[in-house]
mmCIF file of C-alpha atoms in Angstrom:
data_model
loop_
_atom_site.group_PDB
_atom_site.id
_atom_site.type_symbol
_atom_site.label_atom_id
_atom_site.label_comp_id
_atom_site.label_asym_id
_atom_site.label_seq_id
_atom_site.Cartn_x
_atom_site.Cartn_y
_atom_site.Cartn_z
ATOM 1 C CA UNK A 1 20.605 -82.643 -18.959
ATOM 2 C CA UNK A 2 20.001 -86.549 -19.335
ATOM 3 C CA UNK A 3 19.236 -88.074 -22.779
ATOM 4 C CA UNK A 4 17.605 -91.393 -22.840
ATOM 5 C CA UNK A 5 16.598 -93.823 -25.702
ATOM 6 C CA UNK A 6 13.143 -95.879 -25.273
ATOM 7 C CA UNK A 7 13.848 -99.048 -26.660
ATOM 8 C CA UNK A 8 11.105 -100.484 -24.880
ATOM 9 C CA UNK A 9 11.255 -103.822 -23.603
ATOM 10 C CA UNK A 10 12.681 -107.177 -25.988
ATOM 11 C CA UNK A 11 9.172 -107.918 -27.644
ATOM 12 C CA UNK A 12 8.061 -111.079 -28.746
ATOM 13 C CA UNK A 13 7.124 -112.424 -32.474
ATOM 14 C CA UNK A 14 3.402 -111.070 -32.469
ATOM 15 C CA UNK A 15 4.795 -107.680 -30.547
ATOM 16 C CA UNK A 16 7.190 -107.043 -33.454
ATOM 17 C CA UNK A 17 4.658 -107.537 -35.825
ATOM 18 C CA UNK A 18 2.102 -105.314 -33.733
ATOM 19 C CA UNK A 19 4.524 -102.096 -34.212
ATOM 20 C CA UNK A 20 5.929 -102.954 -37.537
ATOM 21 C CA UNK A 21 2.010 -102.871 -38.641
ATOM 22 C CA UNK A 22 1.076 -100.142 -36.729
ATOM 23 C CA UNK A 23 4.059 -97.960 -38.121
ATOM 24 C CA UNK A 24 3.025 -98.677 -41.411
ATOM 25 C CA UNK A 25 -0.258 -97.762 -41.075
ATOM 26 C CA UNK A 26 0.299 -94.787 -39.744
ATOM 27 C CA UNK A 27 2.717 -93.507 -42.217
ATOM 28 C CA UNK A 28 -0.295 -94.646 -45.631
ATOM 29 C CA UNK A 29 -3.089 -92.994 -43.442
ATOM 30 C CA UNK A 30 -1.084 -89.564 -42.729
ATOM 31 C CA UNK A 31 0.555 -89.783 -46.536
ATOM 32 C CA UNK A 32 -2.475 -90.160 -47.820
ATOM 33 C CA UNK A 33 -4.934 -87.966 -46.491
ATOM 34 C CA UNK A 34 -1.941 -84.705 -45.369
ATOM 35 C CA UNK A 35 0.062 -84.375 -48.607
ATOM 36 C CA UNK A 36 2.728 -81.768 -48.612
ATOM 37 C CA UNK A 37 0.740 -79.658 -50.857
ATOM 38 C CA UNK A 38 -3.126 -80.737 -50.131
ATOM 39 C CA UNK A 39 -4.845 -77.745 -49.860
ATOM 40 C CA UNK A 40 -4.929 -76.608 -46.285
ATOM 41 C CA UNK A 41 -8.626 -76.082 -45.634
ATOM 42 C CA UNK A 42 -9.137 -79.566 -47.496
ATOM 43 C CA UNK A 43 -6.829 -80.955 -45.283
ATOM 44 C CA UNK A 44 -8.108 -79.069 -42.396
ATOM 45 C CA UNK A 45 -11.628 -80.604 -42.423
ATOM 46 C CA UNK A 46 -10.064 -84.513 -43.065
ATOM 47 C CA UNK A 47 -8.157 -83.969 -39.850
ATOM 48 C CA UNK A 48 -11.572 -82.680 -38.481
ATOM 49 C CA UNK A 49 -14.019 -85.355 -39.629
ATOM 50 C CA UNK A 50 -11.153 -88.139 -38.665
ATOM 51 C CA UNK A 51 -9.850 -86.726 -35.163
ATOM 52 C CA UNK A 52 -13.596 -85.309 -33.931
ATOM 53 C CA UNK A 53 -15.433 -86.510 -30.970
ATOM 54 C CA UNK A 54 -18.559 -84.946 -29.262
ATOM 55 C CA UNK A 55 -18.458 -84.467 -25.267
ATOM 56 C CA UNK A 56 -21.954 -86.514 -25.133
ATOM 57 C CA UNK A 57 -20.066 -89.719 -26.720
ATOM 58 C CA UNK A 58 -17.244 -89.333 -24.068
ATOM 59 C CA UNK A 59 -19.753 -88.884 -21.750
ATOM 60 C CA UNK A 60 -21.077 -92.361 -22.788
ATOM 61 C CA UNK A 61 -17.873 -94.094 -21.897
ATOM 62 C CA UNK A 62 -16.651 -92.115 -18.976
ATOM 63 C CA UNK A 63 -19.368 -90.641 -17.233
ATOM 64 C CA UNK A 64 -17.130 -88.268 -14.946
ATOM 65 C CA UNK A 65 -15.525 -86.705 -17.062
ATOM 66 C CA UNK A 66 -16.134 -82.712 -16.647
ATOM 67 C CA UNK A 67 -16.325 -79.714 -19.309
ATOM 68 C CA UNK A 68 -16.178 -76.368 -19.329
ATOM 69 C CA UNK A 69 -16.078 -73.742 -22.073
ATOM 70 C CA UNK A 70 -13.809 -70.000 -21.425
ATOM 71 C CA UNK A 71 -13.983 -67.192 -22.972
ATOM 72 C CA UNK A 72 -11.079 -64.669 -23.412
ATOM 73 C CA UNK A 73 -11.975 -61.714 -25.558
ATOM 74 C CA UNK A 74 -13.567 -64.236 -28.323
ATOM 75 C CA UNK A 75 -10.844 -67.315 -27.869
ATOM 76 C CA UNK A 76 -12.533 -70.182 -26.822
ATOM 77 C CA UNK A 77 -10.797 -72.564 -24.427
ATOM 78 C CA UNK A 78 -12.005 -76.157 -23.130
ATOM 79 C CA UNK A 79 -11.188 -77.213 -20.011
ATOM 80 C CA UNK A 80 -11.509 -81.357 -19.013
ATOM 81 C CA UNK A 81 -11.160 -83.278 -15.947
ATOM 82 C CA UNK A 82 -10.814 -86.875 -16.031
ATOM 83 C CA UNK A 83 -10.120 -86.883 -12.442
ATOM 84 C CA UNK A 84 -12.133 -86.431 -9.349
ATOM 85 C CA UNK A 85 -9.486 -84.077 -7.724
ATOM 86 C CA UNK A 86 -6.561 -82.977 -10.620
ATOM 87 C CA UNK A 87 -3.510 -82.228 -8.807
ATOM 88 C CA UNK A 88 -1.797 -79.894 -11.569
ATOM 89 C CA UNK A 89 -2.690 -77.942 -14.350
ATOM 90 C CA UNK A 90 -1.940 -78.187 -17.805
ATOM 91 C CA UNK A 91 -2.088 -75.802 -20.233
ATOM 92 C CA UNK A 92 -1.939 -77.666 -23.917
ATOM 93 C CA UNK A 93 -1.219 -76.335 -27.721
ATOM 94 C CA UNK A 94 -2.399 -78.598 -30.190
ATOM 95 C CA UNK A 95 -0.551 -79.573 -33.405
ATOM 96 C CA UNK A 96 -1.827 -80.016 -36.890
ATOM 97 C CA UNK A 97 1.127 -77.635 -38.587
ATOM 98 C CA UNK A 98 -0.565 -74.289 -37.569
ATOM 99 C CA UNK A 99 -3.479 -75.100 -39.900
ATOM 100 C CA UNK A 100 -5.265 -77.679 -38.569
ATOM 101 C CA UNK A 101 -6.330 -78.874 -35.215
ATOM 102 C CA UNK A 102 -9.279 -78.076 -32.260
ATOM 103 C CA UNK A 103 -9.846 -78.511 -28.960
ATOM 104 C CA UNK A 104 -13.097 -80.711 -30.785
ATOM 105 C CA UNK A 105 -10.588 -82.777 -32.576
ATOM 106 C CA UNK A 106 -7.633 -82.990 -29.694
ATOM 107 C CA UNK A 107 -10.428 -83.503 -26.905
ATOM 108 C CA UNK A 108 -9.762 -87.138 -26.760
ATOM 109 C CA UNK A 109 -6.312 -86.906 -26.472
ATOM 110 C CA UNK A 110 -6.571 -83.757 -23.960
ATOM 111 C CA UNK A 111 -9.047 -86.266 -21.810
ATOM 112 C CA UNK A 112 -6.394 -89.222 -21.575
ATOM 113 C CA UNK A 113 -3.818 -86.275 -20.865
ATOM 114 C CA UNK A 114 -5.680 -85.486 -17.815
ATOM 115 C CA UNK A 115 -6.171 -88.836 -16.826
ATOM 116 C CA UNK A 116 -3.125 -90.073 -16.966
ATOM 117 C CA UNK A 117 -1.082 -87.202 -15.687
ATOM 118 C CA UNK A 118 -3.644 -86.298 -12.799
ATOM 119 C CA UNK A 119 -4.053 -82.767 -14.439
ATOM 120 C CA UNK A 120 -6.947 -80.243 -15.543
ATOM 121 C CA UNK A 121 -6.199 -79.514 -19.148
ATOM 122 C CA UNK A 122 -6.811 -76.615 -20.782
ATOM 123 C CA UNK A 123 -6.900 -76.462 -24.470
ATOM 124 C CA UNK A 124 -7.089 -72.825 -26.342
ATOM 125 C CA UNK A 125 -8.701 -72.849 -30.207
ATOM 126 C CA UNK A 126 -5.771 -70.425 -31.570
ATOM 127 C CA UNK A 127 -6.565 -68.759 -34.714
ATOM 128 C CA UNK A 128 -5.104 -71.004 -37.508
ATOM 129 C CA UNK A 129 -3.161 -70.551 -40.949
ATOM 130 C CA UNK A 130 -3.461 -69.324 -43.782
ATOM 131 C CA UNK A 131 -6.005 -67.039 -42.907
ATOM 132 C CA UNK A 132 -4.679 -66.228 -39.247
ATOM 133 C CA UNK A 133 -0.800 -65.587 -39.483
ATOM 134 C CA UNK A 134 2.080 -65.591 -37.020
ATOM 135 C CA UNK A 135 1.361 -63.651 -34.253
ATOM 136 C CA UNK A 136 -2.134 -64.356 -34.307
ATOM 137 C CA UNK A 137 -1.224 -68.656 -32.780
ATOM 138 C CA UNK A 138 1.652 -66.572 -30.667
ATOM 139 C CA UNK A 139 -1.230 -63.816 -29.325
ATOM 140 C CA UNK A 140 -3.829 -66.631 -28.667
ATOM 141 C CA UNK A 141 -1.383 -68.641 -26.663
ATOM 142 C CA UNK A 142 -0.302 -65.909 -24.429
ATOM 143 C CA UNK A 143 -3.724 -64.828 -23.559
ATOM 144 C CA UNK A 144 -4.689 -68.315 -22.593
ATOM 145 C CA UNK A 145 -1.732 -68.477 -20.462
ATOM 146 C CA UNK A 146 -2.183 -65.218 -18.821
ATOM 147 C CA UNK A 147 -5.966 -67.028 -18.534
ATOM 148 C CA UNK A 148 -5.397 -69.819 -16.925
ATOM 149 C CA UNK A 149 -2.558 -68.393 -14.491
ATOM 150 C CA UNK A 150 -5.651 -65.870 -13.058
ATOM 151 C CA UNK A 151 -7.856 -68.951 -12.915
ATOM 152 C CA UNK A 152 -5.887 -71.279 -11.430
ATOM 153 C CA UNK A 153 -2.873 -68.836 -9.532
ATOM 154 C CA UNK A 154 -1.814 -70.841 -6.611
ATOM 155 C CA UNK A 155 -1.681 -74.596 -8.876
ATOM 156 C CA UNK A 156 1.588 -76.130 -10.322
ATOM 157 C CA UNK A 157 0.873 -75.208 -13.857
ATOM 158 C CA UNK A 158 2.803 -76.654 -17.061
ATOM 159 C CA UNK A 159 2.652 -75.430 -20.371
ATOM 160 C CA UNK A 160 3.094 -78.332 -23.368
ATOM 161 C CA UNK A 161 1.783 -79.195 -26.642
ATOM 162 C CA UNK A 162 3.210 -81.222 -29.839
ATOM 163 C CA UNK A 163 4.169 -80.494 -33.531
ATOM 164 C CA UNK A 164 3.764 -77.211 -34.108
ATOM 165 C CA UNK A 165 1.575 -76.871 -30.721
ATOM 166 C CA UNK A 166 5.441 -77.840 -29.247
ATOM 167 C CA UNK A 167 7.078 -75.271 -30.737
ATOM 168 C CA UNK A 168 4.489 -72.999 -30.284
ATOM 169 C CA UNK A 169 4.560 -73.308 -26.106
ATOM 170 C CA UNK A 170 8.211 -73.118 -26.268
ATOM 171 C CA UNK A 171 7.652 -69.711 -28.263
ATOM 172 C CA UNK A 172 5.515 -68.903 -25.405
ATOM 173 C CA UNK A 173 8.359 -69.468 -22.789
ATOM 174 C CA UNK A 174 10.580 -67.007 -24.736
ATOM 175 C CA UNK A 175 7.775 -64.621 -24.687
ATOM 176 C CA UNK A 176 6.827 -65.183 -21.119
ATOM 177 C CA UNK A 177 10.581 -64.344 -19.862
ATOM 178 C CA UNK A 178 11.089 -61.388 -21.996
ATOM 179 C CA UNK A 179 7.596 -59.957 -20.412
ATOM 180 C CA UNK A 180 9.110 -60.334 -17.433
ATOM 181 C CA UNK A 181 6.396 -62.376 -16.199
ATOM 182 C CA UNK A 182 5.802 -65.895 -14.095
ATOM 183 C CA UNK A 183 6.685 -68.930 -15.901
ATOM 184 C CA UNK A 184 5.132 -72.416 -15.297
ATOM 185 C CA UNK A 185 6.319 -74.814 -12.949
ATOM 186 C CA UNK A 186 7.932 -76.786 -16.775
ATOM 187 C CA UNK A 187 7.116 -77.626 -20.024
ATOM 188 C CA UNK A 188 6.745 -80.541 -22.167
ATOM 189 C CA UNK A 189 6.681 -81.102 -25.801
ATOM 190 C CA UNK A 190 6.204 -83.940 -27.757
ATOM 191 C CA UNK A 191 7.953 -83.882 -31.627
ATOM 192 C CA UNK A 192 8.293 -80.060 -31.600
ATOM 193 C CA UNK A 193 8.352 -78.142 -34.859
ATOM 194 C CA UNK A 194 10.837 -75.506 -33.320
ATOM 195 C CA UNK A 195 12.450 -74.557 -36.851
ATOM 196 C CA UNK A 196 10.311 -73.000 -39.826
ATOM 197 C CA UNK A 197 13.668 -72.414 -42.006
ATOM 198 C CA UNK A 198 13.516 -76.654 -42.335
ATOM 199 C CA UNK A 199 17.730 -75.837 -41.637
ATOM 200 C CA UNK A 200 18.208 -79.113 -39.077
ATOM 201 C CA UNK A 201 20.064 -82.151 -40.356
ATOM 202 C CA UNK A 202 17.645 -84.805 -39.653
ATOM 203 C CA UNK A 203 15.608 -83.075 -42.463
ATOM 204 C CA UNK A 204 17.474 -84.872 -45.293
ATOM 205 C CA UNK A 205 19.008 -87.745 -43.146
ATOM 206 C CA UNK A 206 16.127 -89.144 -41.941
ATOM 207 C CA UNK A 207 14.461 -88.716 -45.447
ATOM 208 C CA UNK A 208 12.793 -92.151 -46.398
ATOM 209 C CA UNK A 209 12.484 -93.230 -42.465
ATOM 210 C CA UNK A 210 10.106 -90.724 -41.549
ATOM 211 C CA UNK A 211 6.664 -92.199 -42.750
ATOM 212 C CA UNK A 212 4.914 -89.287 -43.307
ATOM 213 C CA UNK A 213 7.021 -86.052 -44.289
ATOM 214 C CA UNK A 214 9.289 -84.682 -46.429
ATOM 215 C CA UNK A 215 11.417 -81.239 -46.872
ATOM 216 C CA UNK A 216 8.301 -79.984 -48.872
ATOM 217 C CA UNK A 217 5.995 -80.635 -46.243
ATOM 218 C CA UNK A 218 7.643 -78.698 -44.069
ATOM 219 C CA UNK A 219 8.759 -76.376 -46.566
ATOM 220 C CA UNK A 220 4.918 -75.467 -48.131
ATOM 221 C CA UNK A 221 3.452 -75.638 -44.211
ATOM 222 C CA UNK A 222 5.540 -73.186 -42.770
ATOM 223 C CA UNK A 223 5.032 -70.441 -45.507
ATOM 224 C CA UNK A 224 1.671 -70.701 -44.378
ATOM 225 C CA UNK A 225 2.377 -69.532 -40.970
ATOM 226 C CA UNK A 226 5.107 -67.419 -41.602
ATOM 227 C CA UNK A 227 4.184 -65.204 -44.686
ATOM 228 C CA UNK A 228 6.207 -61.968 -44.275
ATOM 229 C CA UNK A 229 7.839 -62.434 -40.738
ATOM 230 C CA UNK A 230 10.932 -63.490 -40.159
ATOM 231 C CA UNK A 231 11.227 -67.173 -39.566
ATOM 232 C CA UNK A 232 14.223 -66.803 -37.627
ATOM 233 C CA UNK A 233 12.660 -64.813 -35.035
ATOM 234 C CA UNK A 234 13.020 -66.993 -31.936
ATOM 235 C CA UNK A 235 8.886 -66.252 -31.535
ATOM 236 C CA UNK A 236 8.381 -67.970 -34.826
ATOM 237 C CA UNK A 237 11.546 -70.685 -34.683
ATOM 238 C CA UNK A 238 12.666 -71.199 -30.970
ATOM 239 C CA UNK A 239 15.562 -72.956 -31.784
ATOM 240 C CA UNK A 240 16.992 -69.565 -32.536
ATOM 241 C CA UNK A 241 15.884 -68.175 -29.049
ATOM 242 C CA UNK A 242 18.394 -67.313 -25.805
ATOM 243 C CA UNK A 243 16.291 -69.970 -23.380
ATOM 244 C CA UNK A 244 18.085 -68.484 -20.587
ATOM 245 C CA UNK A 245 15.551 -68.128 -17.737
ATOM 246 C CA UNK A 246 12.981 -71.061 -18.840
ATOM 247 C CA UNK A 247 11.587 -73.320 -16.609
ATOM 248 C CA UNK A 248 12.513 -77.505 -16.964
ATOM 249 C CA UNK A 249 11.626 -79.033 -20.050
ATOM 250 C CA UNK A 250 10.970 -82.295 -21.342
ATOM 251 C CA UNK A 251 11.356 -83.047 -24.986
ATOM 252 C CA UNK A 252 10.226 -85.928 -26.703
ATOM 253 C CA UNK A 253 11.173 -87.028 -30.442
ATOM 254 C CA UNK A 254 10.843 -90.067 -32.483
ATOM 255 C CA UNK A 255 14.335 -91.584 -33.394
ATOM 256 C CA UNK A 256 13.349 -91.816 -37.059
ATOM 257 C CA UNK A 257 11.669 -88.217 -38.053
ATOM 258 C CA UNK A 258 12.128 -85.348 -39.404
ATOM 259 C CA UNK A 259 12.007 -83.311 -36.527
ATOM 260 C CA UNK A 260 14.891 -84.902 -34.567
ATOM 261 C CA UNK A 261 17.215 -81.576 -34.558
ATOM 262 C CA UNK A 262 15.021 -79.626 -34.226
ATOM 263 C CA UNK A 263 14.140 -81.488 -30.768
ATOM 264 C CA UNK A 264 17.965 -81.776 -30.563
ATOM 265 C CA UNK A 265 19.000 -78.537 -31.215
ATOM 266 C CA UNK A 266 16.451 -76.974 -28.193
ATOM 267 C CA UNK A 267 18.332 -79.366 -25.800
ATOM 268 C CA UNK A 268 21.650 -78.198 -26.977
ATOM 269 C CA UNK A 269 20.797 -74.541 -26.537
ATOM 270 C CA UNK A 270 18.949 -75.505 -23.236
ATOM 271 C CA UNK A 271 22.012 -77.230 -22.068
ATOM 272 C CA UNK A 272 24.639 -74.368 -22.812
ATOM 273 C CA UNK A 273 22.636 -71.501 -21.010
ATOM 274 C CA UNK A 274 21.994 -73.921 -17.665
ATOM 275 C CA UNK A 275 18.557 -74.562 -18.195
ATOM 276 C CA UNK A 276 17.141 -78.470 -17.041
ATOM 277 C CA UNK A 277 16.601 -80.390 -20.088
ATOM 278 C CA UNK A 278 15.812 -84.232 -20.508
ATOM 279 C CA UNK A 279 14.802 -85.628 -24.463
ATOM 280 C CA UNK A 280 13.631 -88.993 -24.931
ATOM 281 C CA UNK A 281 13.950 -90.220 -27.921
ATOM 282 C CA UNK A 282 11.798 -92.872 -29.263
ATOM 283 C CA UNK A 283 13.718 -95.745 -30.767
ATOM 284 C CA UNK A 284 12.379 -96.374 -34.320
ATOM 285 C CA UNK A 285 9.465 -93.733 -33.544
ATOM 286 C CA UNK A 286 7.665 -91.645 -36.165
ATOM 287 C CA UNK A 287 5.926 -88.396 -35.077
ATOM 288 C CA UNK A 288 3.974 -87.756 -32.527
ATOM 289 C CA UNK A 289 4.318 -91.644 -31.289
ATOM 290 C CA UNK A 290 2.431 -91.145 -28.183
ATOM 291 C CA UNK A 291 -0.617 -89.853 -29.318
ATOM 292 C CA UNK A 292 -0.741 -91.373 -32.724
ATOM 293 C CA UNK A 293 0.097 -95.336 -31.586
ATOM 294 C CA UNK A 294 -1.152 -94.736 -27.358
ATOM 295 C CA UNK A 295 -0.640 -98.681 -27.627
ATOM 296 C CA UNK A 296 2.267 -99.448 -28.523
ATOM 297 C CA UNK A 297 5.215 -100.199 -25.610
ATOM 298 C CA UNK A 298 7.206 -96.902 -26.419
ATOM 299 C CA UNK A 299 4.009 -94.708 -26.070
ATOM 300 C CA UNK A 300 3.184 -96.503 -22.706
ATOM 301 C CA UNK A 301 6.619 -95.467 -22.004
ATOM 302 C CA UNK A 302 6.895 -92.298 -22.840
ATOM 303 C CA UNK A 303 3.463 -91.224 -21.107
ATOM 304 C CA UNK A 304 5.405 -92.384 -18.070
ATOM 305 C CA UNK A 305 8.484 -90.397 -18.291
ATOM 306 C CA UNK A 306 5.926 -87.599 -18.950
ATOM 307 C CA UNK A 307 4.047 -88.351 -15.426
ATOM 308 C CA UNK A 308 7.045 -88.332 -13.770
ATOM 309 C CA UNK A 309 8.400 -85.057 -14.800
ATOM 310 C CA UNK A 310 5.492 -83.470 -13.988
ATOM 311 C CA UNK A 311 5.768 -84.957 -10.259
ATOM 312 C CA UNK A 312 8.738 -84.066 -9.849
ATOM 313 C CA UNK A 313 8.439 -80.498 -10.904
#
């Protein structure tokens, strides 16, 4: 296990004020348009409209860059290469809280995924909440996986994602080992939402420094995954889950959300069964840092402890 704080490097005058800003704005622009209880499908199609882009306008930019659409049994999965020759595979669960979220509206950030780690990325559209509820995000992630291993069987293949799309792979893990079957080579997972009983610490002790949410957030947006399972079953909250048997994992967390234990808490139980387990946690961060605020020092940072993991693994 190694634990490491990004506190970037000393910035100067007009660097301070570049992430004080760019904190801030984050936190009015996710308050404002992802309120704890904003109905889903409203919220849904604002994360749409605002996180959207078509292939053709990629295309535009960065003429190599290579699509493909899969099929398994009526889930849809987009592949991208922003490489020539990828030299890994990566198998990614998108966030947006089990109710929002796309490969359409994460195919920006799956394209700088494969570009910076060297990877073909694979994104799944798993059946969403409130209509779709746990197992459906559970079932769509394990046939993607068992997907992509027949596609791709002799690459080093990771499994990762972030928010809920974190907690979600790590579900997948659990479910992988107790099938019996191969796991990836590791996983990574950036702010994961690994606890849908909202029981960690950093809940109410980072209330007021996390920008964006709030126990009710997580409170109303988990019922809508949830409804009559048990949200203690380690397929639902892996933080619960025996992670003897998993493969490395990197965990990444912002210093100053909600979500710290339950990043945290998956090291702790990753440490005491033997499993290797690095977090980084992002000094002053907010959720999601890397994707959210790509610009900022910490992000740049963070992508890089990501790129090496994945070489050395």
């Amino acid at each position: 296990m190694r634990d490491e704080e990004d506190h970037g490097s000393q910035p100067k005058t007009l660097s301070r004020w570049k992430r004080w800003l760019s904190l801030r704005a984050y936190g009015l622009v996710t308050g404002t348009l992802f309120g704890a209880t904003t109905s889903p499908m409203k919220m849904r199609d604002r994360f749409e409209r605002f996180s959207r882009v078509s292939r053709q306008a990629m295309r535009r930019k960065f003429p190599k860059l290579v699509f493909e659409d899969h099929d398994v049994d009526g889930l849809a999965i987009e592949s991208i290469r922003a490489v020539e020759s990828p030299v890994r595979v990566i198998l990614y669960l998108h966030g947006g809280a089990f109710f929002m979220g796309s490969p359409t509206s994460y195919r920006n950030r799956a394209m700088r995924l494969s570009y910076r780690c060297q990877a073909e990325v694979f994104v799944p559209d798993y059946r969403l909440a409130p209509e779709h509820q746990y197992p459906a995000a559970l079932d769509d992630a394990f046939a993607a996986w068992s997907f992509v291993k027949a596609q791709r069987p002799h690459a080093a293949i990771f499994v990762a994602g972030d928010s809920a799309g974190g907690g979600l792979s790590l579900s997948l893990l659990v479910r992988l080992r107790d099938s019996g079957l191969v796991m990836p080579n590791g996983s990574f997972q950036l702010s994961p939402w690994t606890d849908l009983t909202v029981s960690g610490s950093s809940v109410d002790g980072n209330y007021g420094r996390d920008l964006w949410f709030t126990r009710r957030h997580l409170e109303v947006w988990a019922r809508y995954y949830v409804g009559q399972a048990d949200a203690r079953s380690p397929y639902v909250s892996p933080v619960f889950a025996d992670l003897s048997g998993l493969p490395p994992l990197l965990l990444l967390v912002g210093e100053d959300e909600l979500l710290l234990d339950d990043a945290l808490r998956v090291r702790d139980a990753a440490t005491s069964v033997g499993i290797d387990v690095r977090v980084l946690i992002g000094k002053g961060m907010q959720h999601d840092w890397p994707l959210t605020l790509p610009w900022l020092d910490e992000s740049k940072h963070a992508w890089n402890t990501i790129r090496r993991f994945l070489e050395e693994h």
